[in-house]
CSV table of C-alpha atoms and ligand atoms in Angstrom, one decimal:
chain,number,residue,atom,x,y,z
A,1,MET,CA,11.8,13.2,26.2
A,2,GLN,CA,10.0,15.4,24.0
A,3,PRO,CA,6.2,15.9,24.2
A,4,ALA,CA,4.2,13.8,21.7
A,5,LEU,CA,3.8,15.8,18.5
A,6,ILE,CA,0.7,15.5,16.5
A,7,ILE,CA,1.2,15.8,12.9
A,8,ASP,CA,-2.1,16.9,11.1
A,9,GLU,CA,-2.8,17.9,7.5
A,10,THR,CA,-1.7,21.5,7.8
A,11,ALA,CA,1.6,20.7,9.6
A,12,ASN,CA,3.2,18.9,7.0
A,13,GLY,CA,2.5,17.6,3.4
A,14,SER,CA,2.4,20.4,0.8
A,15,GLN,CA,2.2,23.0,3.4
A,16,ARG,CA,5.6,22.2,4.8
A,17,ARG,CA,8.3,24.4,3.0
A,18,ILE,CA,11.7,23.3,4.0
A,19,PRO,CA,14.7,23.9,2.1
A,20,ALA,CA,15.7,20.6,0.5
A,21,SER,CA,19.3,20.3,1.2
A,22,PRO,CA,20.5,16.6,0.6
A,23,THR,CA,20.2,15.3,-3.0
A,24,PHE,CA,19.0,12.0,-1.8
A,25,SER,CA,16.7,10.9,1.0
A,26,VAL,CA,16.1,7.3,1.5
A,27,VAL,CA,12.8,6.3,3.4
A,28,ALA,CA,12.6,3.1,5.1
A,29,PRO,CA,9.6,1.8,7.2
A,30,VAL,CA,10.8,-0.2,10.2
A,31,TYR,CA,8.6,-2.6,12.2
A,32,ASN,CA,10.5,-5.0,14.5
A,33,GLU,CA,13.6,-5.4,12.3
A,34,GLU,CA,16.2,-5.4,15.0
A,35,LEU,CA,18.1,-8.3,13.4
A,36,LEU,CA,18.5,-6.4,10.0
A,37,LEU,CA,18.8,-2.6,10.7
A,38,PRO,CA,22.6,-2.4,11.3
A,39,GLU,CA,23.2,-4.5,8.2
A,40,PHE,CA,20.6,-2.4,6.3
A,41,CYS,CA,22.4,1.0,7.2
A,42,ARG,CA,25.7,-0.5,6.5
A,43,ARG,CA,24.9,-1.4,2.9
A,44,MET,CA,22.8,1.7,2.4
A,45,VAL,CA,25.5,3.9,3.5
A,46,ALA,CA,27.9,2.2,1.2
A,47,VAL,CA,25.8,2.5,-1.7
A,48,LEU,CA,24.9,6.2,-1.1
A,49,GLU,CA,28.6,7.2,-0.4
A,50,SER,CA,29.7,5.7,-3.7
A,51,ILE,CA,27.5,8.0,-5.5
A,52,GLY,CA,29.2,11.0,-3.8
A,53,GLU,CA,26.2,13.3,-3.1
A,54,PRO,CA,24.8,14.4,0.2
A,55,PHE,CA,22.1,12.2,1.6
A,56,GLU,CA,19.9,11.3,4.5
A,57,ILE,CA,18.4,8.1,5.6
A,58,VAL,CA,15.0,8.6,7.2
A,59,LEU,CA,14.1,5.4,9.4
A,60,VAL,CA,10.5,5.5,10.4
A,61,ASN,CA,9.8,3.3,13.5
A,62,ASP,CA,6.3,2.0,13.2
A,63,GLY,CA,5.9,1.2,16.8
A,64,SER,CA,8.3,-1.6,17.0
A,65,ARG,CA,8.1,-3.7,20.0
A,66,ASP,CA,11.6,-5.3,19.8
A,67,ARG,CA,15.0,-3.6,20.3
A,68,SER,CA,14.7,-1.5,16.9
A,69,PRO,CA,14.3,1.9,18.6
A,70,GLU,CA,17.5,1.5,20.7
A,71,ILE,CA,19.4,0.2,17.5
A,72,MET,CA,18.1,3.3,15.6
A,73,ASN,CA,19.1,5.6,18.3
A,74,GLN,CA,22.6,4.2,18.3
A,75,LEU,CA,22.8,4.3,14.5
A,76,HIS,CA,21.7,8.0,14.4
A,77,GLU,CA,24.3,8.9,17.2
A,78,GLN,CA,27.0,7.2,15.0
A,79,ASP,CA,26.0,8.7,11.8
A,80,PRO,CA,23.9,12.0,11.9
A,81,ARG,CA,22.8,11.3,8.4
A,82,ILE,CA,20.8,8.4,9.7
A,83,LYS,CA,17.7,10.1,11.1
A,84,VAL,CA,14.7,8.5,12.9
A,85,VAL,CA,10.9,9.4,13.2
A,86,ASN,CA,9.3,7.3,16.1
A,87,PHE,CA,5.6,6.7,15.8
A,88,SER,CA,3.6,6.7,19.1
A,89,LYS,CA,2.2,3.1,18.0
A,90,ASN,CA,1.9,0.8,15.0
A,91,PHE,CA,0.2,2.7,12.1
A,92,GLY,CA,1.1,0.4,9.4
A,93,HIS,CA,3.5,0.2,6.5
A,94,GLN,CA,1.9,2.7,4.3
A,95,LEU,CA,1.7,5.3,6.8
A,96,ALA,CA,5.3,4.8,7.9
A,97,ILE,CA,6.1,5.5,4.1
A,98,THR,CA,3.9,8.6,4.2
A,99,ALA,CA,5.5,10.0,7.3
A,100,GLY,CA,9.2,9.2,5.9
A,101,THR,CA,8.3,11.1,2.7
A,102,ASP,CA,6.8,14.1,4.8
A,103,TYR,CA,10.0,14.4,6.7
A,104,ALA,CA,12.3,13.9,3.8
A,105,ARG,CA,14.0,16.8,2.3
A,106,GLY,CA,15.9,15.3,-0.6
A,107,GLN,CA,15.7,16.4,-4.3
A,108,ALA,CA,15.0,12.7,-5.0
A,109,VAL,CA,13.2,10.4,-2.4
A,110,ILE,CA,13.8,6.6,-2.5
A,111,VAL,CA,11.4,4.3,-0.6
A,112,ILE,CA,12.6,0.9,0.3
A,113,ASP,CA,11.8,-1.8,2.8
A,114,SER,CA,14.1,-2.1,5.7
A,115,ASP,CA,14.3,-6.0,5.6
A,116,LEU,CA,16.9,-6.1,2.5
A,117,GLN,CA,14.5,-7.8,0.4
A,118,ASP,CA,14.9,-4.8,-2.0
A,119,PRO,CA,18.7,-4.6,-2.5
A,120,PRO,CA,20.1,-1.0,-1.9
A,121,GLU,CA,22.8,-1.9,-4.8
A,122,VAL,CA,19.7,-1.2,-7.3
A,123,ILE,CA,19.6,2.6,-6.1
A,124,PRO,CA,22.3,3.7,-8.6
A,125,ASP,CA,20.3,2.3,-11.5
A,126,LEU,CA,17.2,4.3,-10.2
A,127,ILE,CA,19.2,7.4,-9.9
A,128,GLN,CA,20.6,6.9,-13.3
A,129,ARG,CA,17.1,7.0,-14.8
A,130,TRP,CA,16.3,10.0,-12.7
A,131,ARG,CA,19.2,11.9,-14.1
A,132,GLU,CA,17.8,11.0,-17.4
A,133,GLY,CA,14.6,13.0,-16.7
A,134,TYR,CA,12.1,10.6,-15.4
A,135,GLN,CA,10.4,11.6,-12.2
A,136,VAL,CA,9.2,8.3,-10.8
A,137,VAL,CA,11.4,5.3,-11.4
A,138,TYR,CA,9.8,2.4,-9.9
A,139,ALA,CA,11.7,-1.1,-9.3
A,140,VAL,CA,10.0,-4.1,-11.1
A,141,ARG,CA,10.3,-7.4,-9.6
A,142,ALA,CA,11.8,-9.5,-12.3
A,143,GLU,CA,12.3,-12.4,-10.0
A,144,ARG,CA,11.3,-13.2,-6.5
A,145,GLU,CA,13.5,-15.3,-4.2
A,146,GLY,CA,12.5,-17.1,-1.1
A,147,GLU,CA,8.8,-16.2,-1.2
A,148,THR,CA,6.2,-18.8,-0.3
A,149,TRP,CA,4.3,-20.2,-3.4
A,150,PHE,CA,1.2,-18.8,-1.8
A,151,LYS,CA,2.4,-15.3,-1.6
A,152,LYS,CA,3.7,-15.4,-5.2
A,153,VAL,CA,0.4,-16.6,-6.6
A,154,THR,CA,-1.8,-14.4,-4.6
A,155,ALA,CA,0.6,-11.4,-5.5
A,156,ALA,CA,0.5,-12.2,-9.1
A,157,PHE,CA,-3.3,-12.3,-9.1
A,158,PHE,CA,-3.8,-9.2,-7.1
A,159,TYR,CA,-1.4,-7.1,-9.2
A,160,ARG,CA,-3.2,-8.4,-12.5
A,161,LEU,CA,-6.6,-7.9,-10.9
A,162,ILE,CA,-5.8,-4.4,-9.7
A,163,ASP,CA,-4.5,-3.6,-13.3
A,164,ARG,CA,-7.7,-4.7,-14.8
A,165,ILE,CA,-10.5,-3.1,-12.7
A,166,THR,CA,-8.7,0.3,-11.6
A,167,ASN,CA,-8.6,3.4,-13.7
A,168,VAL,CA,-4.9,4.0,-13.0
A,169,ASN,CA,-2.3,1.8,-14.7
A,170,ILE,CA,-0.5,0.5,-11.7
A,171,PRO,CA,2.6,-1.3,-13.2
A,172,VAL,CA,2.3,-5.2,-12.5
A,173,ASP,CA,4.8,-6.7,-9.9
A,174,THR,CA,6.0,-3.4,-8.4
A,175,GLY,CA,6.0,-2.6,-4.8
A,176,ASP,CA,6.8,0.4,-2.8
A,177,PHE,CA,10.5,0.4,-3.8
A,178,ARG,CA,10.8,3.4,-6.1
A,179,LEU,CA,12.6,6.9,-6.5
A,180,MET,CA,10.3,9.9,-6.7
A,181,ASP,CA,11.3,13.4,-7.5
A,182,ARG,CA,10.8,16.2,-5.2
A,183,LYS,CA,7.8,17.4,-7.2
A,184,VAL,CA,6.0,14.2,-7.1
A,185,VAL,CA,6.8,13.7,-3.3
A,186,ASP,CA,5.2,17.2,-2.7
A,187,ALA,CA,2.2,16.2,-4.8
A,188,ILE,CA,1.7,12.8,-2.9
A,189,SER,CA,2.3,14.6,0.6
A,190,GLY,CA,-0.5,16.8,-0.4
A,191,ILE,CA,-3.0,14.0,-0.6
A,192,ARG,CA,-4.0,13.0,2.9
A,193,GLU,CA,-6.5,10.2,2.3
A,194,HIS,CA,-6.3,7.7,5.2
A,195,HIS,CA,-6.4,4.2,3.4
A,196,ARG,CA,-3.4,4.9,1.3
A,197,PHE,CA,-2.1,2.7,-1.4
A,198,MET,CA,1.1,4.5,-2.1
A,199,ARG,CA,2.1,2.6,-5.2
A,200,GLY,CA,-1.3,3.7,-6.8
A,201,LEU,CA,-0.9,7.3,-5.7
A,202,SER,CA,2.5,7.6,-7.1
A,203,VAL,CA,1.1,6.5,-10.4
A,204,TRP,CA,-2.1,8.6,-10.0
A,205,VAL,CA,-0.2,12.0,-9.8
A,206,GLY,CA,1.3,11.4,-13.1
A,207,PHE,CA,4.8,12.7,-14.1
A,208,LYS,CA,7.3,10.8,-16.3
A,209,GLN,CA,7.5,7.2,-15.1
A,210,ILE,CA,9.6,4.3,-16.0
A,211,GLY,CA,10.4,0.9,-14.5
A,212,VAL,CA,13.7,-0.8,-13.8
A,213,PRO,CA,13.8,-4.5,-13.4
A,214,TYR,CA,15.5,-6.1,-10.4
A,215,LYS,CA,15.8,-9.3,-8.4
A,216,ARG,CA,13.9,-9.4,-5.2
A,217,ASP,CA,15.8,-11.2,-2.5
A,218,ALA,CA,14.5,-13.4,0.3
A,219,ARG,CA,14.1,-11.8,3.6
A,220,LYS,CA,17.4,-12.1,5.4
A,221,ALA,CA,16.2,-12.4,8.9
A,222,GLY,CA,12.9,-12.1,10.9
A,223,GLU,CA,9.7,-12.9,9.4
A,224,THR,CA,7.0,-11.1,7.2
A,225,LYS,CA,4.9,-8.5,8.8
A,226,TYR,CA,2.0,-9.1,6.3
A,227,PRO,CA,0.0,-12.1,7.5
A,228,LEU,CA,-3.0,-13.0,5.4
A,229,ARG,CA,-5.3,-10.7,7.3
A,230,LYS,CA,-3.1,-7.7,6.6
A,231,MET,CA,-2.7,-8.7,2.9
A,232,LEU,CA,-6.3,-8.7,2.4
A,233,LYS,CA,-6.8,-5.4,4.0
A,234,PHE,CA,-4.1,-4.0,2.0
A,235,ALA,CA,-5.7,-5.6,-1.1
A,236,MET,CA,-9.1,-4.0,-0.3
A,237,ASP,CA,-7.5,-0.6,0.2
A,238,GLY,CA,-5.9,-0.8,-3.3
A,239,ILE,CA,-9.2,-1.8,-5.0
A,240,THR,CA,-11.5,0.7,-3.1
A,241,SER,CA,-9.0,3.5,-3.5
A,242,PHE,CA,-8.9,3.4,-7.3
A,243,SER,CA,-12.1,1.4,-8.4
A,244,TYR,CA,-15.8,1.5,-8.1
A,245,LEU,CA,-16.2,-1.9,-9.8
A,246,PRO,CA,-17.2,-3.8,-6.8
A,247,LEU,CA,-20.2,-1.4,-6.2
A,248,GLN,CA,-21.1,-1.5,-9.9
A,249,LEU,CA,-21.2,-5.3,-9.9
A,250,ALA,CA,-24.4,-5.1,-7.9
A,251,THR,CA,-26.1,-3.3,-10.7
A,252,TYR,CA,-24.8,-5.9,-13.5
A,253,MET,CA,-25.9,-8.7,-11.1
A,254,GLY,CA,-29.3,-7.1,-10.8
A,255,PHE,CA,-29.7,-7.0,-14.6
A,256,VAL,CA,-28.6,-10.6,-15.0
A,257,VAL,CA,-31.0,-11.8,-12.3
A,258,ALA,CA,-33.9,-9.8,-13.6
A,259,ALA,CA,-33.3,-11.4,-17.0
A,260,LEU,CA,-33.3,-14.9,-15.8
A,261,SER,CA,-36.4,-14.3,-13.6
A,262,LEU,CA,-38.3,-13.2,-16.7
A,263,LEU,CA,-37.2,-16.4,-18.6
A,264,PHE,CA,-38.2,-18.4,-15.5
A,265,LEU,CA,-41.7,-16.6,-15.5
A,266,ILE,CA,-42.3,-17.6,-19.1
A,267,ALA,CA,-41.2,-21.1,-18.6
A,268,VAL,CA,-43.5,-21.6,-15.6
A,269,PHE,CA,-46.3,-20.0,-17.6
A,270,VAL,CA,-45.6,-22.3,-20.6
A,271,LEU,CA,-45.4,-25.4,-18.5
A,272,ARG,CA,-48.6,-24.6,-16.5
A,273,LEU,CA,-50.5,-24.2,-19.8
A,274,ALA,CA,-48.9,-27.5,-21.3
A,275,ALA,CA,-49.3,-29.7,-18.2
A,276,ALA,CA,-52.7,-31.3,-18.1
A,277,ASN,CA,-53.1,-32.3,-14.5
A,278,PRO,CA,-49.9,-32.5,-12.4
A,279,ASP,CA,-49.5,-34.7,-9.4
A,280,PRO,CA,-50.3,-32.3,-6.5
A,281,THR,CA,-47.5,-33.6,-4.1
A,282,THR,CA,-44.8,-33.2,-6.8
A,283,ALA,CA,-46.0,-29.9,-7.7
A,284,ALA,CA,-45.9,-28.6,-4.2
A,285,PHE,CA,-42.4,-30.0,-3.7
A,286,TYR,CA,-40.9,-28.4,-6.7
A,287,GLY,CA,-42.7,-25.2,-5.8
A,288,GLN,CA,-41.2,-25.2,-2.4
A,289,ALA,CA,-37.6,-25.9,-3.4
A,290,SER,CA,-37.6,-23.4,-6.1
A,291,THR,CA,-38.8,-20.8,-3.8
A,292,LEU,CA,-36.4,-21.5,-1.1
A,293,VAL,CA,-33.4,-21.7,-3.4
A,294,THR,CA,-34.4,-18.4,-5.0
A,295,VAL,CA,-34.9,-16.6,-1.6
A,296,LEU,CA,-31.6,-18.0,-0.3
A,297,PHE,CA,-29.5,-17.1,-3.4
A,298,LEU,CA,-30.9,-13.5,-3.6
A,299,GLY,CA,-30.6,-13.1,0.3
A,300,SER,CA,-26.9,-14.1,0.1
A,301,VAL,CA,-26.2,-11.9,-3.0
A,302,GLN,CA,-27.7,-9.0,-1.2
A,303,LEU,CA,-25.7,-9.6,2.0
A,304,ILE,CA,-22.5,-9.7,-0.2
A,305,PHE,CA,-23.3,-6.3,-1.7
A,306,LEU,CA,-24.3,-4.9,1.7
A,307,GLY,CA,-20.7,-5.9,2.8
A,308,VAL,CA,-19.2,-4.3,-0.4
A,309,ILE,CA,-21.2,-1.2,0.4
A,310,GLY,CA,-19.9,-1.4,4.0
A,311,GLU,CA,-16.2,-1.6,2.9
A,312,TYR,CA,-16.7,1.9,1.1
A,313,LEU,CA,-18.8,3.3,3.8
A,314,GLY,CA,-16.2,2.4,6.6
A,315,ARG,CA,-13.6,4.1,4.4
A,316,ILE,CA,-15.8,7.2,3.9
A,317,TYR,CA,-16.2,7.3,7.7
A,318,ASP,CA,-12.6,7.3,8.4
A,319,GLU,CA,-12.2,10.1,6.1
A,320,VAL,CA,-14.8,12.2,7.6
A,321,LYS,CA,-13.6,11.7,11.1
A,322,ARG,CA,-10.3,13.7,10.0
A,323,ARG,CA,-8.0,12.1,12.5
A,324,PRO,CA,-4.2,12.6,11.7
A,325,LEU,CA,-2.8,10.1,9.6
A,326,TYR,CA,-0.2,9.1,12.1
A,327,ILE,CA,1.2,10.4,15.4
A,328,VAL,CA,4.9,11.0,15.9
A,329,ALA,CA,6.2,10.5,19.5
A,330,ASP,CA,9.7,12.1,18.7
A,331,ALA,CA,12.0,12.5,15.8
A,332,LEU,CA,15.8,12.4,15.9
A,333,GLY,CA,18.0,14.4,13.4
A,334,PHE,CA,15.5,17.1,12.2
A,335,GLU,CA,16.5,19.7,14.8
A,336,ASP,CA,17.7,22.3,12.0
A,337,GLU,CA,14.1,22.2,10.5
A,338,LYS,CA,11.7,24.8,11.6
A,339,LYS,CA,8.2,23.3,11.2
B,1,LIG,N1,6.5,-2.6,8.0
B,1,LIG,C1,6.1,-1.6,8.8
B,1,LIG,N2,4.6,-1.5,9.5
B,1,LIG,C2,3.9,-2.8,9.4
B,1,LIG,C3,4.4,-3.8,8.8
B,1,LIG,C4,5.6,-3.7,7.9
B,1,LIG,O1,6.7,-0.5,8.9
B,1,LIG,O2,2.9,-2.7,10.2
B,1,LIG,C5,7.7,-2.6,7.3
B,1,LIG,C6,8.5,-3.7,7.5
B,1,LIG,O3,9.5,-3.4,8.6
B,1,LIG,C7,9.3,-3.8,6.3
B,1,LIG,C8,8.4,-3.5,5.2
B,1,LIG,O4,7.3,-2.6,5.9
B,1,LIG,O5,10.6,-3.0,6.2
B,1,LIG,C9,7.7,-4.6,4.4
B,1,LIG,O6,7.2,-5.5,5.3
B,1,LIG,P1,7.4,-7.1,5.2
B,1,LIG,O7,8.9,-7.3,4.7
B,1,LIG,O8,7.0,-7.7,6.5
B,1,LIG,O9,6.5,-7.4,4.1
B,1,LIG,P2,6.6,-8.5,2.9
B,1,LIG,O10,8.0,-8.1,2.2
B,1,LIG,O11,6.6,-9.7,3.5
B,1,LIG,O12,5.5,-8.2,1.9
B,2,LIG,MG1,9.7,-7.9,3.2
């Protein structure tokens, strides 16, 4: 058993200079996928062998609690081109992808889910575009099979919202399934922000980009690791990483409420002058009700915006703590590398 190795900003990313030997690296995050791993590797190896160039498959075990680690071990023993990075605990999908791209040495790195929702058979199409000179080739979900209606609607809404409000043009209906050139991978590895929205970062770095449509399959076995809670956090990470709009909304809202208050003031003034002698009980009732509604309304708006500020503040706090993005317990198949 190797001692736990702490990966920090300077130990990898753009700082790591390792000769890139294989042409292709496939990076797949794995969290409790014992049912699918052998099939995933079998299909992946078949596709990559048909291309006929050196490759490696980097499986990142994101703290799985099922038999995935043992299965990954076996797969590595049978085929040393299958390499394994074991996290010390669950750090999340986006950080598993980050670790995989940090360890990958290929000239082109392909990020793909390990649950076979992204068919490995699409990879030759991505490679074709890369050979034409594109440096980021992202796969666009033209069709989605076997997803719940709720997931499809929320995903469609989210991709369109993020396209609207952020200042990077993240293509609609793309996930993390994509091919990135070595230059792009190095650029992204150099970015060490914590709440990573990888599909946004890979657009933000620039370079020549293109989409390839594909049909996203249903999950073959197991269940989604993205319950609603994680989906919401993921959405917030995406929005806060690339947009200040939620913060600016407070300003716009302030102007609107100020304008309405002014109108209200004028109305009260006019009514006061016009009304001869209002019945004192009715006047008191309306006065009370309007005060209460105004106070509650403004109070809740302020609480909401405090929460929005909190979302950004918490993320700033996570950055200033400068903790490592992930901790690797051990890695198999990278022995030839000098870190
Ligand atoms: N995954 C991971 N860590 C997590 C959650 C998910 O590495 O904390 C992996 C998972 O094994 C899969 C990919 O990320 O390969 C996508 O997850 P999932 O299929 O559950 O998401 P969905 O496709 O339902 O959005
Ligand atoms: Mg999936």
